[in-house]
Amino acid sequence: MNQQQKSKTTKLKLKIAAESLFTEKTFDQTSILDITNHAGYAVGTFYKHWKRKEDLLFELWQDFTTEYMIDSAREINQVKTINEFSSKIVNRSLEYGEHPFIKKYFSSQYHVEENQKIAMTDAYNLYVETIYQQLTKLHSEQKQPAILWQIAIAVANF
């Protein structure tokens, strides 16, 4: 394994340890030492990947939310009726909000609202586009695509 692969593996192990600890305890109750000990590394290893614990939390949130939106887009693409679409959107949103990591993330003293829009642009755009395409299929009689775009954006923000 070359150095780049080792670095990726180390970073992944630190992220897994942090997510576990943030969920088990809280972000605020977890130290960098806790994370590195849990992953089996020295504290200095943490600083090769992040400047602050908050940067790691943001990266974990970004990874989770991106995966959530991509999975949701795949599921939404499979629906056949507007009722099924509505049900899927509501259920996915509830699942997201009830996920233990997300609950802990939003209960921490630190969360990154100011960075969310910038960081999530690609995943968010894919999600909105998928919702719009599915709405277009389900509402083929709709003559005003601008309204469907507004609905897609509102649903994605839900």
PDB file of C-alpha atoms in Angstrom:
ATOM      1  CA  MET A   1       0.000   0.000   0.000  1.00  0.00           C
ATOM      2  CA  ASN A   2       1.446   3.371  -0.997  1.00  0.00           C
ATOM      3  CA  GLN A   3       1.446   6.499   1.175  1.00  0.00           C
ATOM      4  CA  GLN A   4      -1.662   7.987  -0.448  1.00  0.00           C
ATOM      5  CA  GLN A   5      -3.656   4.798   0.180  1.00  0.00           C
ATOM      6  CA  LYS A   6      -2.409   4.660   3.791  1.00  0.00           C
ATOM      7  CA  SER A   7      -3.485   8.262   4.307  1.00  0.00           C
ATOM      8  CA  LYS A   8      -6.962   7.532   2.903  1.00  0.00           C
ATOM      9  CA  THR A   9      -7.289   4.475   5.131  1.00  0.00           C
ATOM     10  CA  THR A  10      -6.175   6.434   8.191  1.00  0.00           C
ATOM     11  CA  LYS A  11      -8.624   9.239   7.444  1.00  0.00           C
ATOM     12  CA  LEU A  12     -11.455   6.747   6.977  1.00  0.00           C
ATOM     13  CA  LYS A  13     -10.663   5.046  10.301  1.00  0.00           C
ATOM     14  CA  LEU A  14     -10.641   8.412  12.062  1.00  0.00           C
ATOM     15  CA  LYS A  15     -13.981   9.327  10.467  1.00  0.00           C
ATOM     16  CA  ILE A  16     -15.526   6.007  11.508  1.00  0.00           C
ATOM     17  CA  ALA A  17     -14.244   6.468  15.058  1.00  0.00           C
ATOM     18  CA  ALA A  18     -15.530  10.044  15.209  1.00  0.00           C
ATOM     19  CA  GLU A  19     -18.982   9.188  13.868  1.00  0.00           C
ATOM     20  CA  SER A  20     -19.256   6.369  16.374  1.00  0.00           C
ATOM     21  CA  LEU A  21     -18.199   8.576  19.284  1.00  0.00           C
ATOM     22  CA  PHE A  22     -20.299  11.564  18.204  1.00  0.00           C
ATOM     23  CA  THR A  23     -23.329   9.269  18.054  1.00  0.00           C
ATOM     24  CA  GLU A  24     -22.526   7.356  21.245  1.00  0.00           C
ATOM     25  CA  LYS A  25     -21.716  10.464  23.266  1.00  0.00           C
ATOM     26  CA  THR A  26     -22.010  13.863  21.603  1.00  0.00           C
ATOM     27  CA  PHE A  27     -19.771  16.054  19.506  1.00  0.00           C
ATOM     28  CA  ASP A  28     -19.251  18.377  22.440  1.00  0.00           C
ATOM     29  CA  GLN A  29     -18.323  15.515  24.806  1.00  0.00           C
ATOM     30  CA  THR A  30     -15.863  13.915  22.372  1.00  0.00           C
ATOM     31  CA  SER A  31     -12.266  15.114  22.251  1.00  0.00           C
ATOM     32  CA  ILE A  32      -9.734  14.741  19.490  1.00  0.00           C
ATOM     33  CA  LEU A  33      -7.815  12.439  21.837  1.00  0.00           C
ATOM     34  CA  ASP A  34     -10.947  10.269  22.185  1.00  0.00           C
ATOM     35  CA  ILE A  35     -11.209  10.006  18.399  1.00  0.00           C
ATOM     36  CA  THR A  36      -7.558   9.161  17.815  1.00  0.00           C
ATOM     37  CA  ASN A  37      -7.473   6.655  20.672  1.00  0.00           C
ATOM     38  CA  HIS A  38     -10.639   4.974  19.374  1.00  0.00           C
ATOM     39  CA  ALA A  39      -9.093   4.719  15.898  1.00  0.00           C
ATOM     40  CA  GLY A  40      -5.686   3.606  17.235  1.00  0.00           C
ATOM     41  CA  TYR A  41      -3.635   6.643  16.203  1.00  0.00           C
ATOM     42  CA  ALA A  42      -1.687   9.437  17.847  1.00  0.00           C
ATOM     43  CA  VAL A  43      -3.287  12.883  18.157  1.00  0.00           C
ATOM     44  CA  GLY A  44      -0.913  14.343  15.584  1.00  0.00           C
ATOM     45  CA  THR A  45      -2.441  12.066  12.952  1.00  0.00           C
ATOM     46  CA  PHE A  46      -5.737  13.907  13.330  1.00  0.00           C
ATOM     47  CA  TYR A  47      -4.096  17.197  12.379  1.00  0.00           C
ATOM     48  CA  LYS A  48      -2.758  15.765   9.128  1.00  0.00           C
ATOM     49  CA  HIS A  49      -6.377  15.609   7.927  1.00  0.00           C
ATOM     50  CA  TRP A  50      -8.272  18.406   9.730  1.00  0.00           C
ATOM     51  CA  LYS A  51      -7.435  21.654  11.480  1.00  0.00           C
ATOM     52  CA  ARG A  52     -10.260  21.374  14.013  1.00  0.00           C
ATOM     53  CA  LYS A  53     -12.767  18.849  15.301  1.00  0.00           C
ATOM     54  CA  GLU A  54     -15.494  21.019  13.732  1.00  0.00           C
ATOM     55  CA  ASP A  55     -13.962  20.430  10.285  1.00  0.00           C
ATOM     56  CA  LEU A  56     -14.282  16.679  10.797  1.00  0.00           C
ATOM     57  CA  LEU A  57     -17.884  17.038  11.969  1.00  0.00           C
ATOM     58  CA  PHE A  58     -18.715  19.096   8.891  1.00  0.00           C
ATOM     59  CA  GLU A  59     -17.093  16.505   6.607  1.00  0.00           C
ATOM     60  CA  LEU A  60     -19.082  13.707   8.258  1.00  0.00           C
ATOM     61  CA  TRP A  61     -22.304  15.689   7.902  1.00  0.00           C
ATOM     62  CA  GLN A  62     -21.491  16.459   4.265  1.00  0.00           C
ATOM     63  CA  ASP A  63     -20.732  12.795   3.481  1.00  0.00           C
ATOM     64  CA  PHE A  64     -23.904  11.596   5.186  1.00  0.00           C
ATOM     65  CA  THR A  65     -26.163  14.208   3.600  1.00  0.00           C
ATOM     66  CA  THR A  66     -24.728  13.681   0.118  1.00  0.00           C
ATOM     67  CA  GLU A  67     -25.277   9.929   0.405  1.00  0.00           C
ATOM     68  CA  TYR A  68     -28.800  10.548   1.704  1.00  0.00           C
ATOM     69  CA  MET A  69     -29.702  12.786  -1.242  1.00  0.00           C
ATOM     70  CA  ILE A  70     -28.235  10.403  -3.823  1.00  0.00           C
ATOM     71  CA  ASP A  71     -30.079   7.427  -2.292  1.00  0.00           C
ATOM     72  CA  SER A  72     -33.287   9.455  -2.116  1.00  0.00           C
ATOM     73  CA  ALA A  73     -32.927  10.467  -5.763  1.00  0.00           C
ATOM     74  CA  ARG A  74     -32.547   6.798  -6.752  1.00  0.00           C
ATOM     75  CA  GLU A  75     -35.653   5.849  -4.777  1.00  0.00           C
ATOM     76  CA  ILE A  76     -37.692   8.747  -6.126  1.00  0.00           C
ATOM     77  CA  ASN A  77     -36.843   7.706  -9.675  1.00  0.00           C
ATOM     78  CA  GLN A  78     -38.648   4.406  -9.075  1.00  0.00           C
ATOM     79  CA  VAL A  79     -42.045   5.764  -8.025  1.00  0.00           C
ATOM     80  CA  LYS A  80     -45.039   5.475 -10.325  1.00  0.00           C
ATOM     81  CA  THR A  81     -47.697   7.701  -8.733  1.00  0.00           C
ATOM     82  CA  ILE A  82     -47.861  11.098  -7.074  1.00  0.00           C
ATOM     83  CA  ASN A  83     -49.077   9.449  -3.850  1.00  0.00           C
ATOM     84  CA  GLU A  84     -46.086   7.121  -3.830  1.00  0.00           C
ATOM     85  CA  PHE A  85     -43.829  10.105  -4.568  1.00  0.00           C
ATOM     86  CA  SER A  86     -45.272  12.110  -1.655  1.00  0.00           C
ATOM     87  CA  SER A  87     -45.018   9.173   0.702  1.00  0.00           C
ATOM     88  CA  LYS A  88     -41.414   8.466  -0.299  1.00  0.00           C
ATOM     89  CA  ILE A  89     -40.351  12.097   0.187  1.00  0.00           C
ATOM     90  CA  VAL A  90     -41.961  12.331   3.614  1.00  0.00           C
ATOM     91  CA  ASN A  91     -40.550   8.994   4.765  1.00  0.00           C
ATOM     92  CA  ARG A  92     -37.032   9.797   3.543  1.00  0.00           C
ATOM     93  CA  SER A  93     -37.140  13.180   5.289  1.00  0.00           C
ATOM     94  CA  LEU A  94     -38.266  11.572   8.541  1.00  0.00           C
ATOM     95  CA  GLU A  95     -35.552   8.911   8.264  1.00  0.00           C
ATOM     96  CA  TYR A  96     -32.937  11.621   7.786  1.00  0.00           C
ATOM     97  CA  GLY A  97     -34.125  13.606  10.785  1.00  0.00           C
ATOM     98  CA  GLU A  98     -34.297  10.510  12.990  1.00  0.00           C
ATOM     99  CA  HIS A  99     -30.845   9.178  12.115  1.00  0.00           C
ATOM    100  CA  PRO A 100     -28.738   9.093  15.327  1.00  0.00           C
ATOM    101  CA  PHE A 101     -25.792  10.941  13.789  1.00  0.00           C
ATOM    102  CA  ILE A 102     -27.978  13.701  12.350  1.00  0.00           C
ATOM    103  CA  LYS A 103     -29.776  14.137  15.684  1.00  0.00           C
ATOM    104  CA  LYS A 104     -26.434  14.478  17.460  1.00  0.00           C
ATOM    105  CA  TYR A 105     -25.120  16.803  14.749  1.00  0.00           C
ATOM    106  CA  PHE A 106     -27.979  19.257  15.153  1.00  0.00           C
ATOM    107  CA  SER A 107     -27.882  19.023  18.947  1.00  0.00           C
ATOM    108  CA  SER A 108     -24.197  20.009  19.080  1.00  0.00           C
ATOM    109  CA  GLN A 109     -23.196  23.537  19.956  1.00  0.00           C
ATOM    110  CA  TYR A 110     -21.487  23.716  16.596  1.00  0.00           C
ATOM    111  CA  HIS A 111     -23.061  23.052  13.268  1.00  0.00           C
ATOM    112  CA  VAL A 112     -22.224  24.568   9.979  1.00  0.00           C
ATOM    113  CA  GLU A 113     -25.281  26.283   8.562  1.00  0.00           C
ATOM    114  CA  GLU A 114     -23.209  28.978   6.837  1.00  0.00           C
ATOM    115  CA  ASN A 115     -21.254  26.370   4.858  1.00  0.00           C
ATOM    116  CA  GLN A 116     -24.063  23.969   4.028  1.00  0.00           C
ATOM    117  CA  LYS A 117     -25.298  25.628   0.833  1.00  0.00           C
ATOM    118  CA  ILE A 118     -21.841  25.914  -0.728  1.00  0.00           C
ATOM    119  CA  ALA A 119     -20.664  22.444   0.240  1.00  0.00           C
ATOM    120  CA  MET A 120     -23.777  20.591  -0.845  1.00  0.00           C
ATOM    121  CA  THR A 121     -24.327  22.253  -4.217  1.00  0.00           C
ATOM    122  CA  ASP A 122     -23.635  19.228  -6.471  1.00  0.00           C
ATOM    123  CA  ALA A 123     -25.641  16.733  -4.416  1.00  0.00           C
ATOM    124  CA  TYR A 124     -28.433  19.236  -3.878  1.00  0.00           C
ATOM    125  CA  ASN A 125     -28.646  20.077  -7.585  1.00  0.00           C
ATOM    126  CA  LEU A 126     -28.800  16.368  -8.458  1.00  0.00           C
ATOM    127  CA  TYR A 127     -31.543  15.876  -5.892  1.00  0.00           C
ATOM    128  CA  VAL A 128     -33.622  18.835  -7.157  1.00  0.00           C
ATOM    129  CA  GLU A 129     -33.151  17.728 -10.779  1.00  0.00           C
ATOM    130  CA  THR A 130     -34.282  14.191  -9.967  1.00  0.00           C
ATOM    131  CA  ILE A 131     -37.334  15.435  -8.077  1.00  0.00           C
ATOM    132  CA  TYR A 132     -38.181  17.778 -10.972  1.00  0.00           C
ATOM    133  CA  GLN A 133     -37.845  14.990 -13.549  1.00  0.00           C
ATOM    134  CA  GLN A 134     -40.053  12.699 -11.504  1.00  0.00           C
ATOM    135  CA  LEU A 135     -42.663  15.419 -11.027  1.00  0.00           C
ATOM    136  CA  THR A 136     -42.590  16.044 -14.772  1.00  0.00           C
ATOM    137  CA  LYS A 137     -43.289  12.340 -15.394  1.00  0.00           C
ATOM    138  CA  LEU A 138     -46.036  12.194 -12.791  1.00  0.00           C
ATOM    139  CA  HIS A 139     -47.660  15.441 -13.939  1.00  0.00           C
ATOM    140  CA  SER A 140     -47.362  15.176 -17.701  1.00  0.00           C
ATOM    141  CA  GLU A 141     -50.412  17.440 -18.055  1.00  0.00           C
ATOM    142  CA  GLN A 142     -48.641  20.267 -16.203  1.00  0.00           C
ATOM    143  CA  LYS A 143     -47.862  23.015 -18.701  1.00  0.00           C
ATOM    144  CA  GLN A 144     -45.812  25.252 -16.408  1.00  0.00           C
ATOM    145  CA  PRO A 145     -42.373  23.764 -15.762  1.00  0.00           C
ATOM    146  CA  ALA A 146     -41.465  26.763 -13.569  1.00  0.00           C
ATOM    147  CA  ILE A 147     -44.069  25.648 -11.031  1.00  0.00           C
ATOM    148  CA  LEU A 148     -42.640  22.129 -11.022  1.00  0.00           C
ATOM    149  CA  TRP A 149     -39.154  23.597 -10.425  1.00  0.00           C
ATOM    150  CA  GLN A 150     -40.491  25.551  -7.464  1.00  0.00           C
ATOM    151  CA  ILE A 151     -42.133  22.415  -6.096  1.00  0.00           C
ATOM    152  CA  ALA A 152     -38.913  20.405  -6.636  1.00  0.00           C
ATOM    153  CA  ILE A 153     -36.881  22.998  -4.731  1.00  0.00           C
ATOM    154  CA  ALA A 154     -39.425  23.102  -1.914  1.00  0.00           C
ATOM    155  CA  VAL A 155     -39.473  19.296  -1.669  1.00  0.00           C
ATOM    156  CA  ALA A 156     -35.661  19.121  -1.656  1.00  0.00           C
ATOM    157  CA  ASN A 157     -35.549  21.692   1.134  1.00  0.00           C
ATOM    158  CA  PHE A 158     -38.066  19.659   3.122  1.00  0.00           C
TER     159      PHE A 158
END
